[in-house]
Amino acid sequence: DAKTTQPNSMESNEEEPVHLPCNHSTISGTDYIHWYRQLPSQGPEYVIHGLTSNVNNRMASLAIAEDRKSSTLILHRATLRDAAVYYCILRDAWGGGTSYGKLTFGQGTILTVHP
Amino acid sequence: SQTIHQWPATLVQPVGSPLSLECTVEGTSNPNLYWYRQAAGRGLQLLFYSVGIGQISSEVPQNLSASRPQDRQFILSSKKLLLSDSGFYLCAWTGGAEGYTFGSGTRLTVV
């Protein structure tokens, strides 16, 4: 599985934007970039995913570099409820190879949001 | 809409006792199903995945086994628990290229 590299931790102030970086220099052409977050004592929650183009949804935006070797999850206005561990994961395209679209979690980035 | 149910929420079991955790999905058919474990203070480790009834793939050799007796039912079992089996167990499903949906998890403590 292609690997990702994320900072161990980041801090932000409430109502400010947060940019969470992720490096994935060995990404393959069929890998989707997925982001999940995990609040304490809960299961991970899907945030957003993309392949080549930038993506927006109600939770966040995903900016993907032109060479796809890095991406950035953008929380436009951080709230205290956004404090969580954020995981950037590469996932094989559905139906490709033998990996059956498995998600392999790394250590993620611990986001702390200050009031 | 699709929902995933996982139970029990917490479990305390003695070493050497059996284990059975159940996960069911509603509102979809032929989902891919997954069991993950998260040890205290660590990341999520994929244990098993299933692409269909009776089809189980193991990611890590261990004291656990999984079964999928029905399309939307995934069971994690152990014949004899070890202390090292303690952790937060999560079931997840996906139907395609979209994201995974995780259950609420079972916190298992082996004493």
mmCIF file of N, CA, C and O in Angstrom, chain B residues 4-89:
data_model
loop_
_atom_site.group_PDB
_atom_site.id
_atom_site.type_symbol
_atom_site.label_atom_id
_atom_site.label_comp_id
_atom_site.label_asym_id
_atom_site.label_seq_id
_atom_site.Cartn_x
_atom_site.Cartn_y
_atom_site.Cartn_z
ATOM 1 N N ILE B 4 -25.221 0.920 10.407
ATOM 2 C CA ILE B 4 -24.388 -0.176 10.866
ATOM 3 C C ILE B 4 -24.542 -0.290 12.379
ATOM 4 O O ILE B 4 -24.513 0.709 13.082
ATOM 5 N N HIS B 5 -24.733 -1.515 12.824
ATOM 6 C CA HIS B 5 -24.939 -1.757 14.238
ATOM 7 C C HIS B 5 -23.835 -2.672 14.752
ATOM 8 O O HIS B 5 -23.495 -3.668 14.111
ATOM 9 N N GLN B 6 -23.333 -2.322 15.907
ATOM 10 C CA GLN B 6 -22.250 -3.094 16.493
ATOM 11 C C GLN B 6 -22.513 -3.213 17.986
ATOM 12 O O GLN B 6 -22.806 -2.222 18.647
ATOM 13 N N TRP B 7 -22.381 -4.414 18.501
ATOM 14 C CA TRP B 7 -22.592 -4.602 19.937
ATOM 15 C C TRP B 7 -21.779 -5.764 20.470
ATOM 16 O O TRP B 7 -21.315 -6.585 19.693
ATOM 17 N N PRO B 8 -21.506 -5.769 21.801
ATOM 18 C CA PRO B 8 -21.900 -4.745 22.772
ATOM 19 C C PRO B 8 -20.973 -3.531 22.708
ATOM 20 O O PRO B 8 -19.956 -3.580 22.039
ATOM 21 N N ALA B 9 -21.298 -2.492 23.430
ATOM 22 C CA ALA B 9 -20.478 -1.287 23.442
ATOM 23 C C ALA B 9 -19.228 -1.486 24.290
ATOM 24 O O ALA B 9 -18.157 -0.991 23.956
ATOM 25 N N THR B 10 -19.366 -2.161 25.397
ATOM 26 C CA THR B 10 -18.232 -2.469 26.262
ATOM 27 C C THR B 10 -18.329 -3.916 26.711
ATOM 28 O O THR B 10 -19.422 -4.478 26.816
ATOM 29 N N LEU B 11 -17.176 -4.466 26.985
ATOM 30 C CA LEU B 11 -17.125 -5.877 27.376
ATOM 31 C C LEU B 11 -15.885 -6.106 28.223
ATOM 32 O O LEU B 11 -14.793 -5.672 27.846
ATOM 33 N N VAL B 12 -16.051 -6.766 29.349
ATOM 34 C CA VAL B 12 -14.928 -7.163 30.189
ATOM 35 C C VAL B 12 -14.963 -8.684 30.275
ATOM 36 O O VAL B 12 -15.961 -9.259 30.711
ATOM 37 N N GLN B 13 -13.893 -9.304 29.822
ATOM 38 C CA GLN B 13 -13.845 -10.756 29.754
ATOM 39 C C GLN B 13 -12.566 -11.278 30.421
ATOM 40 O O GLN B 13 -11.510 -10.662 30.300
ATOM 41 N N PRO B 14 -12.643 -12.424 31.098
ATOM 42 C CA PRO B 14 -11.419 -12.993 31.686
ATOM 43 C C PRO B 14 -10.560 -13.665 30.622
ATOM 44 O O PRO B 14 -11.057 -14.110 29.572
ATOM 45 N N VAL B 15 -9.274 -13.726 30.911
ATOM 46 C CA VAL B 15 -8.350 -14.438 30.030
ATOM 47 C C VAL B 15 -8.828 -15.883 29.867
ATOM 48 O O VAL B 15 -9.252 -16.518 30.823
ATOM 49 N N GLY B 16 -8.770 -16.364 28.626
ATOM 50 C CA GLY B 16 -9.159 -17.738 28.361
ATOM 51 C C GLY B 16 -10.622 -17.927 28.025
ATOM 52 O O GLY B 16 -11.025 -19.019 27.609
ATOM 53 N N SER B 17 -11.416 -16.878 28.155
ATOM 54 C CA SER B 17 -12.843 -17.000 27.839
ATOM 55 C C SER B 17 -13.062 -16.769 26.343
ATOM 56 O O SER B 17 -12.219 -16.186 25.656
ATOM 57 N N PRO B 18 -14.209 -17.230 25.815
ATOM 58 C CA PRO B 18 -14.483 -17.011 24.391
ATOM 59 C C PRO B 18 -15.021 -15.605 24.144
ATOM 60 O O PRO B 18 -15.424 -14.899 25.057
ATOM 61 N N LEU B 19 -15.010 -15.235 22.857
ATOM 62 C CA LEU B 19 -15.472 -13.903 22.469
ATOM 63 C C LEU B 19 -16.340 -14.006 21.225
ATOM 64 O O LEU B 19 -16.044 -14.793 20.312
ATOM 65 N N SER B 20 -17.389 -13.225 21.178
ATOM 66 C CA SER B 20 -18.184 -13.096 19.962
ATOM 67 C C SER B 20 -18.709 -11.669 19.874
ATOM 68 O O SER B 20 -19.474 -11.231 20.714
ATOM 69 N N LEU B 21 -18.253 -10.960 18.853
ATOM 70 C CA LEU B 21 -18.724 -9.606 18.580
ATOM 71 C C LEU B 21 -19.480 -9.627 17.263
ATOM 72 O O LEU B 21 -19.022 -10.216 16.292
ATOM 73 N N GLU B 22 -20.621 -8.961 17.238
ATOM 74 C CA GLU B 22 -21.456 -9.008 16.044
ATOM 75 C C GLU B 22 -21.626 -7.622 15.427
ATOM 76 O O GLU B 22 -21.715 -6.617 16.130
ATOM 77 N N CYS B 23 -21.679 -7.615 14.122
ATOM 78 C CA CYS B 23 -21.871 -6.380 13.363
ATOM 79 C C CYS B 23 -22.898 -6.653 12.272
ATOM 80 O O CYS B 23 -22.800 -7.668 11.570
ATOM 81 N N THR B 24 -23.881 -5.783 12.154
ATOM 82 C CA THR B 24 -24.860 -5.935 11.082
ATOM 83 C C THR B 24 -25.046 -4.607 10.360
ATOM 84 O O THR B 24 -24.929 -3.539 10.956
ATOM 85 N N VAL B 25 -25.316 -4.703 9.085
ATOM 86 C CA VAL B 25 -25.530 -3.532 8.247
ATOM 87 C C VAL B 25 -26.945 -3.587 7.696
ATOM 88 O O VAL B 25 -27.426 -4.658 7.307
ATOM 89 N N GLU B 26 -27.601 -2.447 7.661
ATOM 90 C CA GLU B 26 -28.952 -2.371 7.115
ATOM 91 C C GLU B 26 -28.989 -1.389 5.958
ATOM 92 O O GLU B 26 -28.211 -0.437 5.922
ATOM 93 N N GLY B 27 -29.895 -1.632 5.030
ATOM 94 C CA GLY B 27 -30.116 -0.670 3.964
ATOM 95 C C GLY B 27 -29.216 -0.802 2.777
ATOM 96 O O GLY B 27 -29.181 0.086 1.912
ATOM 97 N N THR B 28 -28.469 -1.891 2.679
ATOM 98 C CA THR B 28 -27.610 -2.110 1.528
ATOM 99 C C THR B 28 -27.470 -3.602 1.308
ATOM 100 O O THR B 28 -27.839 -4.405 2.172
ATOM 101 N N SER B 29 -26.970 -3.976 0.169
ATOM 102 C CA SER B 29 -26.743 -5.395 -0.097
ATOM 103 C C SER B 29 -25.326 -5.579 -0.619
ATOM 104 O O SER B 29 -24.745 -4.690 -1.237
ATOM 105 N N ASN B 30 -24.780 -6.761 -0.322
ATOM 106 C CA ASN B 30 -23.433 -7.136 -0.742
ATOM 107 C C ASN B 30 -22.371 -6.092 -0.381
ATOM 108 O O ASN B 30 -21.561 -5.697 -1.216
ATOM 109 N N PRO B 31 -22.373 -5.642 0.867
ATOM 110 C CA PRO B 31 -21.338 -4.680 1.251
ATOM 111 C C PRO B 31 -20.001 -5.377 1.466
ATOM 112 O O PRO B 31 -19.954 -6.579 1.746
ATOM 113 N N ASN B 32 -18.918 -4.639 1.346
ATOM 114 C CA ASN B 32 -17.636 -5.100 1.852
ATOM 115 C C ASN B 32 -17.617 -4.787 3.342
ATOM 116 O O ASN B 32 -17.976 -3.679 3.753
ATOM 117 N N LEU B 33 -17.196 -5.768 4.140
ATOM 118 C CA LEU B 33 -17.216 -5.603 5.593
ATOM 119 C C LEU B 33 -15.809 -5.755 6.160
ATOM 120 O O LEU B 33 -15.011 -6.548 5.644
ATOM 121 N N TYR B 34 -15.530 -5.025 7.214
ATOM 122 C CA TYR B 34 -14.190 -4.976 7.777
ATOM 123 C C TYR B 34 -14.249 -5.001 9.307
ATOM 124 O O TYR B 34 -15.143 -4.426 9.914
ATOM 125 N N TRP B 35 -13.247 -5.646 9.912
ATOM 126 C CA TRP B 35 -13.015 -5.557 11.357
ATOM 127 C C TRP B 35 -11.652 -4.903 11.572
ATOM 128 O O TRP B 35 -10.647 -5.341 11.003
ATOM 129 N N TYR B 36 -11.649 -3.841 12.394
ATOM 130 C CA TYR B 36 -10.429 -3.170 12.787
ATOM 131 C C TYR B 36 -10.287 -3.269 14.303
ATOM 132 O O TYR B 36 -11.271 -3.382 15.030
ATOM 133 N N ARG B 37 -9.049 -3.164 14.767
ATOM 134 C CA ARG B 37 -8.785 -3.072 16.205
ATOM 135 C C ARG B 37 -7.855 -1.883 16.448
ATOM 136 O O ARG B 37 -6.925 -1.648 15.686
ATOM 137 N N GLN B 38 -8.130 -1.199 17.539
ATOM 138 C CA GLN B 38 -7.285 -0.083 17.944
ATOM 139 C C GLN B 38 -6.853 -0.323 19.386
ATOM 140 O O GLN B 38 -7.667 -0.265 20.306
ATOM 141 N N ALA B 39 -5.568 -0.605 19.566
ATOM 142 C CA ALA B 39 -5.038 -0.752 20.928
ATOM 143 C C ALA B 39 -4.913 0.637 21.542
ATOM 144 O O ALA B 39 -4.863 1.649 20.836
ATOM 145 N N ALA B 40 -4.857 0.689 22.848
ATOM 146 C CA ALA B 40 -4.834 1.965 23.566
ATOM 147 C C ALA B 40 -3.700 2.850 23.057
ATOM 148 O O ALA B 40 -2.546 2.440 23.016
ATOM 149 N N GLY B 41 -4.032 4.066 22.643
ATOM 150 C CA GLY B 41 -3.041 5.028 22.213
ATOM 151 C C GLY B 41 -2.378 4.719 20.876
ATOM 152 O O GLY B 41 -1.357 5.323 20.548
ATOM 153 N N ARG B 42 -2.968 3.836 20.111
ATOM 154 C CA ARG B 42 -2.350 3.442 18.844
ATOM 155 C C ARG B 42 -3.327 3.586 17.691
ATOM 156 O O ARG B 42 -4.493 3.910 17.870
ATOM 157 N N GLY B 43 -2.817 3.347 16.481
ATOM 158 C CA GLY B 43 -3.641 3.488 15.289
ATOM 159 C C GLY B 43 -4.531 2.285 15.056
ATOM 160 O O GLY B 43 -4.512 1.309 15.803
ATOM 161 N N LEU B 44 -5.330 2.358 14.006
ATOM 162 C CA LEU B 44 -6.246 1.277 13.673
ATOM 163 C C LEU B 44 -5.550 0.217 12.839
ATOM 164 O O LEU B 44 -4.854 0.524 11.872
ATOM 165 N N GLN B 45 -5.776 -1.026 13.207
ATOM 166 C CA GLN B 45 -5.177 -2.151 12.507
ATOM 167 C C GLN B 45 -6.287 -2.973 11.870
ATOM 168 O O GLN B 45 -7.228 -3.396 12.557
ATOM 169 N N LEU B 46 -6.188 -3.206 10.571
ATOM 170 C CA LEU B 46 -7.172 -4.026 9.884
ATOM 171 C C LEU B 46 -6.951 -5.484 10.264
ATOM 172 O O LEU B 46 -5.841 -6.004 10.120
ATOM 173 N N LEU B 47 -8.006 -6.139 10.741
ATOM 174 C CA LEU B 47 -7.909 -7.540 11.151
ATOM 175 C C LEU B 47 -8.433 -8.476 10.062
ATOM 176 O O LEU B 47 -7.758 -9.423 9.668
ATOM 177 N N PHE B 48 -9.643 -8.236 9.613
ATOM 178 C CA PHE B 48 -10.298 -9.098 8.629
ATOM 179 C C PHE B 48 -11.129 -8.241 7.681
ATOM 180 O O PHE B 48 -11.608 -7.182 8.048
ATOM 181 N N TYR B 49 -11.314 -8.757 6.466
ATOM 182 C CA TYR B 49 -12.277 -8.149 5.573
ATOM 183 C C TYR B 49 -12.985 -9.229 4.789
ATOM 184 O O TYR B 49 -12.477 -10.349 4.636
ATOM 185 N N SER B 50 -14.176 -8.885 4.306
ATOM 186 C CA SER B 50 -15.005 -9.855 3.603
ATOM 187 C C SER B 50 -15.706 -9.170 2.444
ATOM 188 O O SER B 50 -16.320 -8.113 2.607
ATOM 189 N N VAL B 51 -15.624 -9.794 1.274
ATOM 190 C CA VAL B 51 -16.284 -9.245 0.093
ATOM 191 C C VAL B 51 -17.565 -9.987 -0.240
ATOM 192 O O VAL B 51 -18.254 -9.635 -1.204
ATOM 193 N N GLY B 52 -17.899 -11.027 0.531
ATOM 194 C CA GLY B 52 -19.129 -11.757 0.299
ATOM 195 C C GLY B 52 -19.348 -12.823 1.361
ATOM 196 O O GLY B 52 -18.457 -13.098 2.189
ATOM 197 N N ILE B 53 -20.515 -13.430 1.343
ATOM 198 C CA ILE B 53 -20.859 -14.468 2.322
ATOM 199 C C ILE B 53 -19.816 -15.580 2.288
ATOM 200 O O ILE B 53 -19.469 -16.096 1.219
ATOM 201 N N GLY B 54 -19.306 -15.913 3.459
ATOM 202 C CA GLY B 54 -18.342 -16.995 3.576
ATOM 203 C C GLY B 54 -16.938 -16.656 3.114
ATOM 204 O O GLY B 54 -16.039 -17.495 3.205
ATOM 205 N N GLN B 55 -16.737 -15.448 2.609
ATOM 206 C CA GLN B 55 -15.414 -15.048 2.113
ATOM 207 C C GLN B 55 -14.744 -14.155 3.138
ATOM 208 O O GLN B 55 -15.180 -13.037 3.367
ATOM 209 N N ILE B 56 -13.685 -14.682 3.751
ATOM 210 C CA ILE B 56 -12.982 -13.954 4.800
ATOM 211 C C ILE B 56 -11.506 -13.910 4.445
ATOM 212 O O ILE B 56 -10.917 -14.935 4.095
ATOM 213 N N SER B 57 -10.928 -12.725 4.565
ATOM 214 C CA SER B 57 -9.490 -12.568 4.389
ATOM 215 C C SER B 57 -8.908 -12.021 5.675
ATOM 216 O O SER B 57 -9.455 -11.077 6.253
ATOM 217 N N SER B 58 -7.817 -12.633 6.109
ATOM 218 C CA SER B 58 -7.166 -12.221 7.347
ATOM 219 C C SER B 58 -5.944 -11.399 7.024
ATOM 220 O O SER B 58 -5.153 -11.761 6.148
ATOM 221 N N GLU B 59 -5.818 -10.282 7.730
ATOM 222 C CA GLU B 59 -4.673 -9.411 7.505
ATOM 223 C C GLU B 59 -3.521 -9.720 8.437
ATOM 224 O O GLU B 59 -2.365 -9.574 8.067
ATOM 225 N N VAL B 60 -3.826 -10.137 9.634
ATOM 226 C CA VAL B 60 -2.784 -10.334 10.634
ATOM 227 C C VAL B 60 -3.049 -11.649 11.362
ATOM 228 O O VAL B 60 -4.122 -11.828 11.911
ATOM 229 N N PRO B 61 -2.074 -12.570 11.370
ATOM 230 C CA PRO B 61 -2.259 -13.823 12.117
ATOM 231 C C PRO B 61 -2.434 -13.526 13.594
ATOM 232 O O PRO B 61 -1.692 -12.744 14.169
ATOM 233 N N GLN B 62 -3.417 -14.136 14.227
ATOM 234 C CA GLN B 62 -3.679 -13.794 15.612
ATOM 235 C C GLN B 62 -4.634 -14.785 16.216
ATOM 236 O O GLN B 62 -4.985 -15.776 15.614
ATOM 237 N N ASN B 63 -5.077 -14.445 17.387
ATOM 238 C CA ASN B 63 -5.929 -15.298 18.188
ATOM 239 C C ASN B 63 -7.403 -15.136 17.834
ATOM 240 O O ASN B 63 -8.261 -15.604 18.554
ATOM 241 N N LEU B 64 -7.700 -14.461 16.742
ATOM 242 C CA LEU B 64 -9.073 -14.146 16.407
ATOM 243 C C LEU B 64 -9.466 -14.777 15.081
ATOM 244 O O LEU B 64 -8.616 -15.125 14.266
ATOM 245 N N SER B 65 -10.770 -14.900 14.868
ATOM 246 C CA SER B 65 -11.300 -15.377 13.595
ATOM 247 C C SER B 65 -12.548 -14.571 13.270
ATOM 248 O O SER B 65 -13.111 -13.897 14.130
ATOM 249 N N ALA B 66 -12.944 -14.608 12.015
ATOM 250 C CA ALA B 66 -14.133 -13.882 11.591
ATOM 251 C C ALA B 66 -14.993 -14.780 10.724
ATOM 252 O O ALA B 66 -14.497 -15.706 10.080
ATOM 253 N N SER B 67 -16.279 -14.484 10.706
ATOM 254 C CA SER B 67 -17.203 -15.238 9.861
ATOM 255 C C SER B 67 -18.267 -14.301 9.321
ATOM 256 O O SER B 67 -18.565 -13.265 9.919
ATOM 257 N N ARG B 68 -18.805 -14.674 8.182
ATOM 258 C CA ARG B 68 -19.879 -13.887 7.563
ATOM 259 C C ARG B 68 -20.977 -14.866 7.150
ATOM 260 O O ARG B 68 -21.028 -15.314 6.012
ATOM 261 N N PRO B 69 -21.847 -15.196 8.084
ATOM 262 C CA PRO B 69 -22.879 -16.188 7.794
ATOM 263 C C PRO B 69 -24.004 -15.666 6.916
ATOM 264 O O PRO B 69 -24.678 -16.458 6.245
ATOM 265 N N GLN B 70 -24.219 -14.366 6.923
ATOM 266 C CA GLN B 70 -25.234 -13.734 6.082
ATOM 267 C C GLN B 70 -24.639 -12.516 5.396
ATOM 268 O O GLN B 70 -23.585 -12.013 5.804
ATOM 269 N N ASP B 71 -25.327 -12.050 4.378
ATOM 270 C CA ASP B 71 -24.783 -10.960 3.552
ATOM 271 C C ASP B 71 -24.413 -9.727 4.365
ATOM 272 O O ASP B 71 -23.409 -9.074 4.096
ATOM 273 N N ARG B 72 -25.234 -9.400 5.367
ATOM 274 C CA ARG B 72 -25.022 -8.167 6.098
ATOM 275 C C ARG B 72 -24.652 -8.401 7.553
ATOM 276 O O ARG B 72 -24.899 -7.560 8.412
ATOM 277 N N GLN B 73 -24.052 -9.556 7.842
ATOM 278 C CA GLN B 73 -23.667 -9.893 9.196
ATOM 279 C C GLN B 73 -22.208 -10.320 9.214
ATOM 280 O O GLN B 73 -21.782 -11.171 8.431
ATOM 281 N N PHE B 74 -21.458 -9.728 10.135
ATOM 282 C CA PHE B 74 -20.030 -10.016 10.235
ATOM 283 C C PHE B 74 -19.724 -10.258 11.701
ATOM 284 O O PHE B 74 -20.086 -9.431 12.550
ATOM 285 N N ILE B 75 -19.088 -11.384 12.021
ATOM 286 C CA ILE B 75 -18.868 -11.775 13.404
ATOM 287 C C ILE B 75 -17.381 -11.961 13.659
ATOM 288 O O ILE B 75 -16.672 -12.576 12.850
ATOM 289 N N LEU B 76 -16.919 -11.423 14.754
ATOM 290 C CA LEU B 76 -15.529 -11.581 15.191
ATOM 291 C C LEU B 76 -15.528 -12.486 16.413
ATOM 292 O O LEU B 76 -16.296 -12.255 17.343
ATOM 293 N N SER B 77 -14.666 -13.511 16.403
ATOM 294 C CA SER B 77 -14.695 -14.498 17.473
ATOM 295 C C SER B 77 -13.299 -14.840 17.961
ATOM 296 O O SER B 77 -12.307 -14.613 17.262
ATOM 297 N N SER B 78 -13.280 -15.394 19.157
ATOM 298 C CA SER B 78 -12.066 -15.986 19.697
ATOM 299 C C SER B 78 -12.464 -17.144 20.593
ATOM 300 O O SER B 78 -13.467 -17.069 21.297
ATOM 301 N N LYS B 79 -11.679 -18.199 20.558
ATOM 302 C CA LYS B 79 -11.975 -19.341 21.435
ATOM 303 C C LYS B 79 -11.430 -19.109 22.833
ATOM 304 O O LYS B 79 -12.031 -19.502 23.831
ATOM 305 N N LYS B 80 -10.264 -18.450 22.911
ATOM 306 C CA LYS B 80 -9.639 -18.176 24.204
ATOM 307 C C LYS B 80 -8.963 -16.818 24.149
ATOM 308 O O LYS B 80 -7.940 -16.657 23.483
ATOM 309 N N LEU B 81 -9.476 -15.865 24.879
ATOM 310 C CA LEU B 81 -8.927 -14.521 24.859
ATOM 311 C C LEU B 81 -7.595 -14.428 25.591
ATOM 312 O O LEU B 81 -7.365 -15.096 26.605
ATOM 313 N N LEU B 82 -6.741 -13.550 25.057
ATOM 314 C CA LEU B 82 -5.473 -13.214 25.676
ATOM 315 C C LEU B 82 -5.535 -11.780 26.175
ATOM 316 O O LEU B 82 -6.354 -10.984 25.703
ATOM 317 N N LEU B 83 -4.641 -11.443 27.092
ATOM 318 C CA LEU B 83 -4.593 -10.051 27.568
ATOM 319 C C LEU B 83 -4.368 -9.086 26.399
ATOM 320 O O LEU B 83 -4.921 -7.988 26.366
ATOM 321 N N SER B 84 -3.564 -9.526 25.442
ATOM 322 C CA SER B 84 -3.219 -8.666 24.304
ATOM 323 C C SER B 84 -4.385 -8.440 23.348
ATOM 324 O O SER B 84 -4.278 -7.647 22.420
ATOM 325 N N ASP B 85 -5.493 -9.127 23.555
ATOM 326 C CA ASP B 85 -6.676 -8.917 22.715
ATOM 327 C C ASP B 85 -7.482 -7.700 23.154
ATOM 328 O O ASP B 85 -8.429 -7.302 22.469
ATOM 329 N N SER B 86 -7.120 -7.112 24.264
ATOM 330 C CA SER B 86 -7.821 -5.908 24.715
ATOM 331 C C SER B 86 -7.673 -4.804 23.678
ATOM 332 O O SER B 86 -6.634 -4.657 23.040
ATOM 333 N N GLY B 87 -8.740 -4.020 23.526
ATOM 334 C CA GLY B 87 -8.680 -2.926 22.566
ATOM 335 C C GLY B 87 -10.067 -2.472 22.169
ATOM 336 O O GLY B 87 -11.076 -2.941 22.685
ATOM 337 N N PHE B 88 -10.079 -1.559 21.226
ATOM 338 C CA PHE B 88 -11.319 -0.984 20.700
ATOM 339 C C PHE B 88 -11.559 -1.616 19.335
ATOM 340 O O PHE B 88 -10.769 -1.430 18.410
ATOM 341 N N TYR B 89 -12.631 -2.392 19.216
ATOM 342 C CA TYR B 89 -12.915 -3.128 17.991
ATOM 343 C C TYR B 89 -13.982 -2.403 17.178
ATOM 344 O O TYR B 89 -15.052 -2.077 17.690
#
